[in-house]
mmCIF file of C-alpha atoms in Angstrom:
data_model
loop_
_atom_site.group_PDB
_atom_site.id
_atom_site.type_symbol
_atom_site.label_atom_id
_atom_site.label_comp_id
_atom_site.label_asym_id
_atom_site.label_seq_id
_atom_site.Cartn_x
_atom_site.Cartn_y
_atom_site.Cartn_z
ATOM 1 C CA UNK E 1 0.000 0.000 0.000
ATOM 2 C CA UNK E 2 1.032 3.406 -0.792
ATOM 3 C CA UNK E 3 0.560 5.619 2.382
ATOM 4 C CA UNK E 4 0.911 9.560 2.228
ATOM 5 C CA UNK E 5 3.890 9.514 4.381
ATOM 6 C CA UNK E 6 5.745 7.249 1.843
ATOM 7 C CA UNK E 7 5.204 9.673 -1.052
ATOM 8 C CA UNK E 8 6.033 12.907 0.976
ATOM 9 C CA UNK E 9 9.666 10.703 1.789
ATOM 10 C CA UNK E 10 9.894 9.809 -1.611
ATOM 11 C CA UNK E 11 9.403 13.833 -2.425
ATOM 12 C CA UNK E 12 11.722 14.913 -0.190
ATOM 13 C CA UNK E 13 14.220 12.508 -1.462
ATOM 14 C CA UNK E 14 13.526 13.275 -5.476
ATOM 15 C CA UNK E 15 14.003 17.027 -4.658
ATOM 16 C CA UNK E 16 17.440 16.824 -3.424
ATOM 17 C CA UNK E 17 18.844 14.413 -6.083
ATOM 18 C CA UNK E 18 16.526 17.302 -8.340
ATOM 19 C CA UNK E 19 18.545 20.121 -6.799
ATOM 20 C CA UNK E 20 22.168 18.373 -7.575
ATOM 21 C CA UNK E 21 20.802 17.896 -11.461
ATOM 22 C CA UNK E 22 19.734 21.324 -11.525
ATOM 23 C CA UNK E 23 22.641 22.915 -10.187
ATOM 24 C CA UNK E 24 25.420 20.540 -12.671
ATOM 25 C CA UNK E 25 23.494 21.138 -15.644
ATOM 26 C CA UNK E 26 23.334 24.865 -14.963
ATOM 27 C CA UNK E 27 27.253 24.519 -14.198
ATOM 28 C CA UNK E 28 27.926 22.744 -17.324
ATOM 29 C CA UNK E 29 25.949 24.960 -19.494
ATOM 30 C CA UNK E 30 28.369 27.643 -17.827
ATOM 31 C CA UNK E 31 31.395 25.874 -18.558
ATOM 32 C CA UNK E 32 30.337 25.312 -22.146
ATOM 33 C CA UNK E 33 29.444 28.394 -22.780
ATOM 34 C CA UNK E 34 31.671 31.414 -24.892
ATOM 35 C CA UNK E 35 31.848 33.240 -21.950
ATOM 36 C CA UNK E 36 33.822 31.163 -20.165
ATOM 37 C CA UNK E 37 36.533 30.519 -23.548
ATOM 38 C CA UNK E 38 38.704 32.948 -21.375
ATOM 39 C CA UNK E 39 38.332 31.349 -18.348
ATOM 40 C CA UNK E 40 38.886 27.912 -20.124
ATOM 41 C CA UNK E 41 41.654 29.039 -21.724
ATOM 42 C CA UNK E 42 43.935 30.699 -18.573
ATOM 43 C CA UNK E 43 42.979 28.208 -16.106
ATOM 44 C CA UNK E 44 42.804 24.956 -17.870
ATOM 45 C CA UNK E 45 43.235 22.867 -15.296
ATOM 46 C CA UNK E 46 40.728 23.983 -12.708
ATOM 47 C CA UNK E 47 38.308 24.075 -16.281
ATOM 48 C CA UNK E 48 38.847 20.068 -16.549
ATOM 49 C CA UNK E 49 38.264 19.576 -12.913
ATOM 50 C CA UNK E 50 35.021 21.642 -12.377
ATOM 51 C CA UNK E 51 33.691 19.990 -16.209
ATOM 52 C CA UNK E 52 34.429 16.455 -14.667
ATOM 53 C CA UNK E 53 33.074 16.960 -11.289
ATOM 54 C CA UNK E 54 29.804 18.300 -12.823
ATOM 55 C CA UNK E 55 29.190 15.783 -15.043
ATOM 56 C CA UNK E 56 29.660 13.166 -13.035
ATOM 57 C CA UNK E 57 27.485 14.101 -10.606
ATOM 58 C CA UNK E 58 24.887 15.005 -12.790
ATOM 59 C CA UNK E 59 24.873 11.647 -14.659
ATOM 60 C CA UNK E 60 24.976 9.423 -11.131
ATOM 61 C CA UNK E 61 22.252 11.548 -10.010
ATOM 62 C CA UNK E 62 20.257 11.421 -13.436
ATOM 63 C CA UNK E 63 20.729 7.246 -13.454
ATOM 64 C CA UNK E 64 19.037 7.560 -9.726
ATOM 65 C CA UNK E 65 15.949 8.916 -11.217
ATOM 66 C CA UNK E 66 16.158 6.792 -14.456
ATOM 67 C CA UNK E 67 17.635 3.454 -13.576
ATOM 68 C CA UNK E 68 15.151 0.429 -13.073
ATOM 69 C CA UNK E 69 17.707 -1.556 -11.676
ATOM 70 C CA UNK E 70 17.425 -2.820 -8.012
ATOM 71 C CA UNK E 71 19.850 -0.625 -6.537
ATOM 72 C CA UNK E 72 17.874 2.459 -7.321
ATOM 73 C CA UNK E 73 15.093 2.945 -4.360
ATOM 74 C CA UNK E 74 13.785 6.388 -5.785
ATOM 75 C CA UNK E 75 13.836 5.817 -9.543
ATOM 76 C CA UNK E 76 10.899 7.378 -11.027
ATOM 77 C CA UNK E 77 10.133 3.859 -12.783
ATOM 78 C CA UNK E 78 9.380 2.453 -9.614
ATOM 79 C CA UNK E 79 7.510 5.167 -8.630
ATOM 80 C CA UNK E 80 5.669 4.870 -11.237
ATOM 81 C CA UNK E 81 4.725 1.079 -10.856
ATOM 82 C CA UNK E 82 3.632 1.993 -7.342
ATOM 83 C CA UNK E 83 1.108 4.370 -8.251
ATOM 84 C CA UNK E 84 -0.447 1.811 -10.933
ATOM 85 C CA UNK E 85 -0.233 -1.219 -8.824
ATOM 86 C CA UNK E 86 -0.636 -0.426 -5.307
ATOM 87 C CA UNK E 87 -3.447 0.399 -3.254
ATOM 88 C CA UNK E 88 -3.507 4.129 -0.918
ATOM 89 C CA UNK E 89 -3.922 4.598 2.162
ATOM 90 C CA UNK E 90 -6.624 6.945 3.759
ATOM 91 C CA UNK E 91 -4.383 9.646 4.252
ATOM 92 C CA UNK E 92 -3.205 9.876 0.449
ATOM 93 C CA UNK E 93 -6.479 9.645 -0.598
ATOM 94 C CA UNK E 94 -8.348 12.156 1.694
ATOM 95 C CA UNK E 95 -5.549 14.650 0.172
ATOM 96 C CA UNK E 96 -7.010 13.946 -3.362
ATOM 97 C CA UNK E 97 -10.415 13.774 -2.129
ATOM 98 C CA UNK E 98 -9.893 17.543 -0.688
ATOM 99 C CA UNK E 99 -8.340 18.576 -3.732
ATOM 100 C CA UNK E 100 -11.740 17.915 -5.607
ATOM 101 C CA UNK E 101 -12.490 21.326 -3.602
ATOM 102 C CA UNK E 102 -10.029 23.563 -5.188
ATOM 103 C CA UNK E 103 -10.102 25.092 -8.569
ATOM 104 C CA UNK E 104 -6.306 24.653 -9.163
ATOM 105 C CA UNK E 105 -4.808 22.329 -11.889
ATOM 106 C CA UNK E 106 -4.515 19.480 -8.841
ATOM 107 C CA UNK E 107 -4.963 15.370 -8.809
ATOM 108 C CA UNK E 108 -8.116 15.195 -7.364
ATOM 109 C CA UNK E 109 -8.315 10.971 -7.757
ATOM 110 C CA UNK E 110 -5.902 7.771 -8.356
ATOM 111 C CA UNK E 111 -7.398 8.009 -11.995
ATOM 112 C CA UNK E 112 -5.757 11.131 -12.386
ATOM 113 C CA UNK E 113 -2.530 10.759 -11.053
ATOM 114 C CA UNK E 114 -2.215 7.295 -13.047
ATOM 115 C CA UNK E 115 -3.204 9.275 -15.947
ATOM 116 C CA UNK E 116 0.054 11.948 -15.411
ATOM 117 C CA UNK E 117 2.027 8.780 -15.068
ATOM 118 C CA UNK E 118 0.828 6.459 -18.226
ATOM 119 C CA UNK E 119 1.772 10.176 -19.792
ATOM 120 C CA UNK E 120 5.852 10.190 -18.431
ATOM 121 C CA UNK E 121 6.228 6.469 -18.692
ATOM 122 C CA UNK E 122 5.118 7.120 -22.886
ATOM 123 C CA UNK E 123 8.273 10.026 -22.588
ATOM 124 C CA UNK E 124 10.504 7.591 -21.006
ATOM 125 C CA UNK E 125 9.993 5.550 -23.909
ATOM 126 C CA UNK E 126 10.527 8.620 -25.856
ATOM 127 C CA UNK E 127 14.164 9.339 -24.080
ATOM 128 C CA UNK E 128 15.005 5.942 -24.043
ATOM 129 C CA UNK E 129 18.243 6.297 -25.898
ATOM 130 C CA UNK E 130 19.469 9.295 -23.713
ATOM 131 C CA UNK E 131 18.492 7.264 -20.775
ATOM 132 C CA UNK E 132 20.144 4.246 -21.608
ATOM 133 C CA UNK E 133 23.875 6.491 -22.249
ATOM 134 C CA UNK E 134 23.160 7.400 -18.796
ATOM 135 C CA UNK E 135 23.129 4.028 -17.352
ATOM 136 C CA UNK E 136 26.070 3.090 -19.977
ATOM 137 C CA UNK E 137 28.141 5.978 -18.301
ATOM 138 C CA UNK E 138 27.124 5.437 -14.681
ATOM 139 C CA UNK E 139 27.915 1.361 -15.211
ATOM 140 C CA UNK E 140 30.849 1.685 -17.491
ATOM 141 C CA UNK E 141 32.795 4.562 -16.952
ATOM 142 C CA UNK E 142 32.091 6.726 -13.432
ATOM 143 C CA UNK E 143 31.838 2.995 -11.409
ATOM 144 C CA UNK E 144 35.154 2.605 -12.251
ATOM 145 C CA UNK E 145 36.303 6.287 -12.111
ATOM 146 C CA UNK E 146 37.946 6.477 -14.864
ATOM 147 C CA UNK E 147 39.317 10.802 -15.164
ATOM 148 C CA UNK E 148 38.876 10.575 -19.229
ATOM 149 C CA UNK E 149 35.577 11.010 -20.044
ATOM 150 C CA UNK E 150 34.820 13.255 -23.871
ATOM 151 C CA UNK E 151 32.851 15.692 -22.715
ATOM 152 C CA UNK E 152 31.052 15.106 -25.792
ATOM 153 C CA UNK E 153 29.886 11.333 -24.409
ATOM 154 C CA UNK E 154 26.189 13.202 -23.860
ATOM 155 C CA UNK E 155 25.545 16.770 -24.621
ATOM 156 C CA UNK E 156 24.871 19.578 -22.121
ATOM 157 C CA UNK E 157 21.752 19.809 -24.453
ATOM 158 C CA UNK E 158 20.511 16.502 -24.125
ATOM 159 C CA UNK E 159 21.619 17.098 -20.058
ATOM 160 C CA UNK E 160 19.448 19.991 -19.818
ATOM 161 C CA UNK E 161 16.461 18.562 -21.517
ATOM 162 C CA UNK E 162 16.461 15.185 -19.268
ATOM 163 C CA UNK E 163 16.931 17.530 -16.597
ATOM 164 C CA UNK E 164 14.058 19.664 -17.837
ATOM 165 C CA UNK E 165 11.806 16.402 -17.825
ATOM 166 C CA UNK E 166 12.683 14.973 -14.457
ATOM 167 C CA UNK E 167 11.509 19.006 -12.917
ATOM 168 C CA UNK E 168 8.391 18.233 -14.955
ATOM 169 C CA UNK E 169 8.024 14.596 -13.791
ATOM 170 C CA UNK E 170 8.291 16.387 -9.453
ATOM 171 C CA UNK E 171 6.150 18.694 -10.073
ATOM 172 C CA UNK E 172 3.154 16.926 -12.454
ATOM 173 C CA UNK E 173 3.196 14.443 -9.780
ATOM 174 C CA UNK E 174 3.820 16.074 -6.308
ATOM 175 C CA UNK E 175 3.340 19.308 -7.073
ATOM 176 C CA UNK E 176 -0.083 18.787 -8.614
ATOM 177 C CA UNK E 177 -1.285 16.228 -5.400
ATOM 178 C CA UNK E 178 0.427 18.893 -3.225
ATOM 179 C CA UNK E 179 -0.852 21.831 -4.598
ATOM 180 C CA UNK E 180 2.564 23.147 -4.913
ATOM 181 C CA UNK E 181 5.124 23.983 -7.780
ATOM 182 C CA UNK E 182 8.784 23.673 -7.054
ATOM 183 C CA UNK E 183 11.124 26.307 -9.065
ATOM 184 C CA UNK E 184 14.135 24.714 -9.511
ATOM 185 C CA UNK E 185 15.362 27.655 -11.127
ATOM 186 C CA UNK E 186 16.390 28.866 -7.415
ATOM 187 C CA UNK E 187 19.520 26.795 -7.300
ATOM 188 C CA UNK E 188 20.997 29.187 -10.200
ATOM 189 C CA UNK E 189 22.126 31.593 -6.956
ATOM 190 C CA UNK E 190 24.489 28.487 -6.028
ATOM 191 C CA UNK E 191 26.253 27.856 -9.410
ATOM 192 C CA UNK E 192 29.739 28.469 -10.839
ATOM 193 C CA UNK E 193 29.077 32.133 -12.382
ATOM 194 C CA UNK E 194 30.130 34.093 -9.625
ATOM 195 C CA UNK E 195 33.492 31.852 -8.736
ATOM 196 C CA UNK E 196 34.312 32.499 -12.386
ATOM 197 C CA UNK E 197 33.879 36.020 -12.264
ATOM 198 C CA UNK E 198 35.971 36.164 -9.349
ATOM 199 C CA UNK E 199 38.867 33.466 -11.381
ATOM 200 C CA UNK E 200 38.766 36.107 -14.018
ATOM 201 C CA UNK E 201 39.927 39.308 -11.398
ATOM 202 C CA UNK E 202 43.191 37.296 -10.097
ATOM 203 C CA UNK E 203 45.847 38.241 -11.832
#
């Protein structure tokens, strides 16, 4: 049985590996970008550290969400399978039940909420090949730490837009039972623009 408690754990736990995608892909995107050619350029070294940190963190994190395999207890495939196959409790379902009250775009019954997730499980399928690099790289390459790793292996793009989906997938499903949206946007005040700026002013 699903219970409300359960899902507000699982939540709590999506959100934080969601905060560590949002903040490497935003870091990446930095690193990549032309204003940071100087930057790349004088401090090489400490440019090939930060690119390599990000990205692996952002791919183990990403192949939490998107793994199936058994290791992964907050994959969004099992989350998934849980809503479809398992009963809730009176708590979760009293929360839906209220939200038949409210106007807002909110899950007001199981039909609904298996509804948002027959929709993501059809754009899993859809991002199964970018999916499946991230399980290549997280099995492959980062389990066995190997430091060279292309940077071209999966694109910042592709990065971004998986990231874009799993903010998508949080708030479609607890957002919209929670009445809440989640900007994830607010971890750009942690990223790696202002330590560059500040690289760039030693001389």
């Amino acid at each position: 049985m699903l219970t409300l408690k359960e899902l507000m754990d699982w939540g709590i736990d999506l959100k934080s590996v969601l905060f560590d995608i949002n903040l490497t892909t935003n870091n990446l995107y930095i690193l990549k970008h032309k204003n940071s050619i100087s930057f790349k350029t004088q401090h090489s070294e400490v440019y090939l550290n930060l690119w390599y940190q990000q990205y692996f963190i952002c791919i183990i994190q990403l192949a939490k969400l998107f793994s199936d395999s058994g290791q992964q207890k907050r994959s969004i495939s099992k989350l998934c399978k849980k809503i479809t196959m398992e009963d809730f409790d009176d708590e979760l379902n009293q929360i839906l039940l209220l939200n038949k009250t409210k106007l807002n775009d909110v899950l007001k019954s199981k039909e609904d909420l298996m509804s948002v997730v027959a929709e993501i499980t059809l754009e899993m399928e859809n991002k199964s090949v970018i999916i499946e690099k991230i399980k290549s790289l997280r099995d492959k390459v980062f389990a066995h730490t190997d430091p060279n790793i292309p940077e071209d292996d999966i694109s910042v793009e592709d990065l971004i837009c998986l990231k874009d989906f799993a903010n998508k997938i949080y708030n479609d499903i607890f957002g919209k039972i929670f009445d809440e949206n989640y900007h994830f946007q607010l971890t750009q005040k942690y990223d790696f623009r202002s330590i560059i700026e500040a690289f760039m002013k030693i001389e």
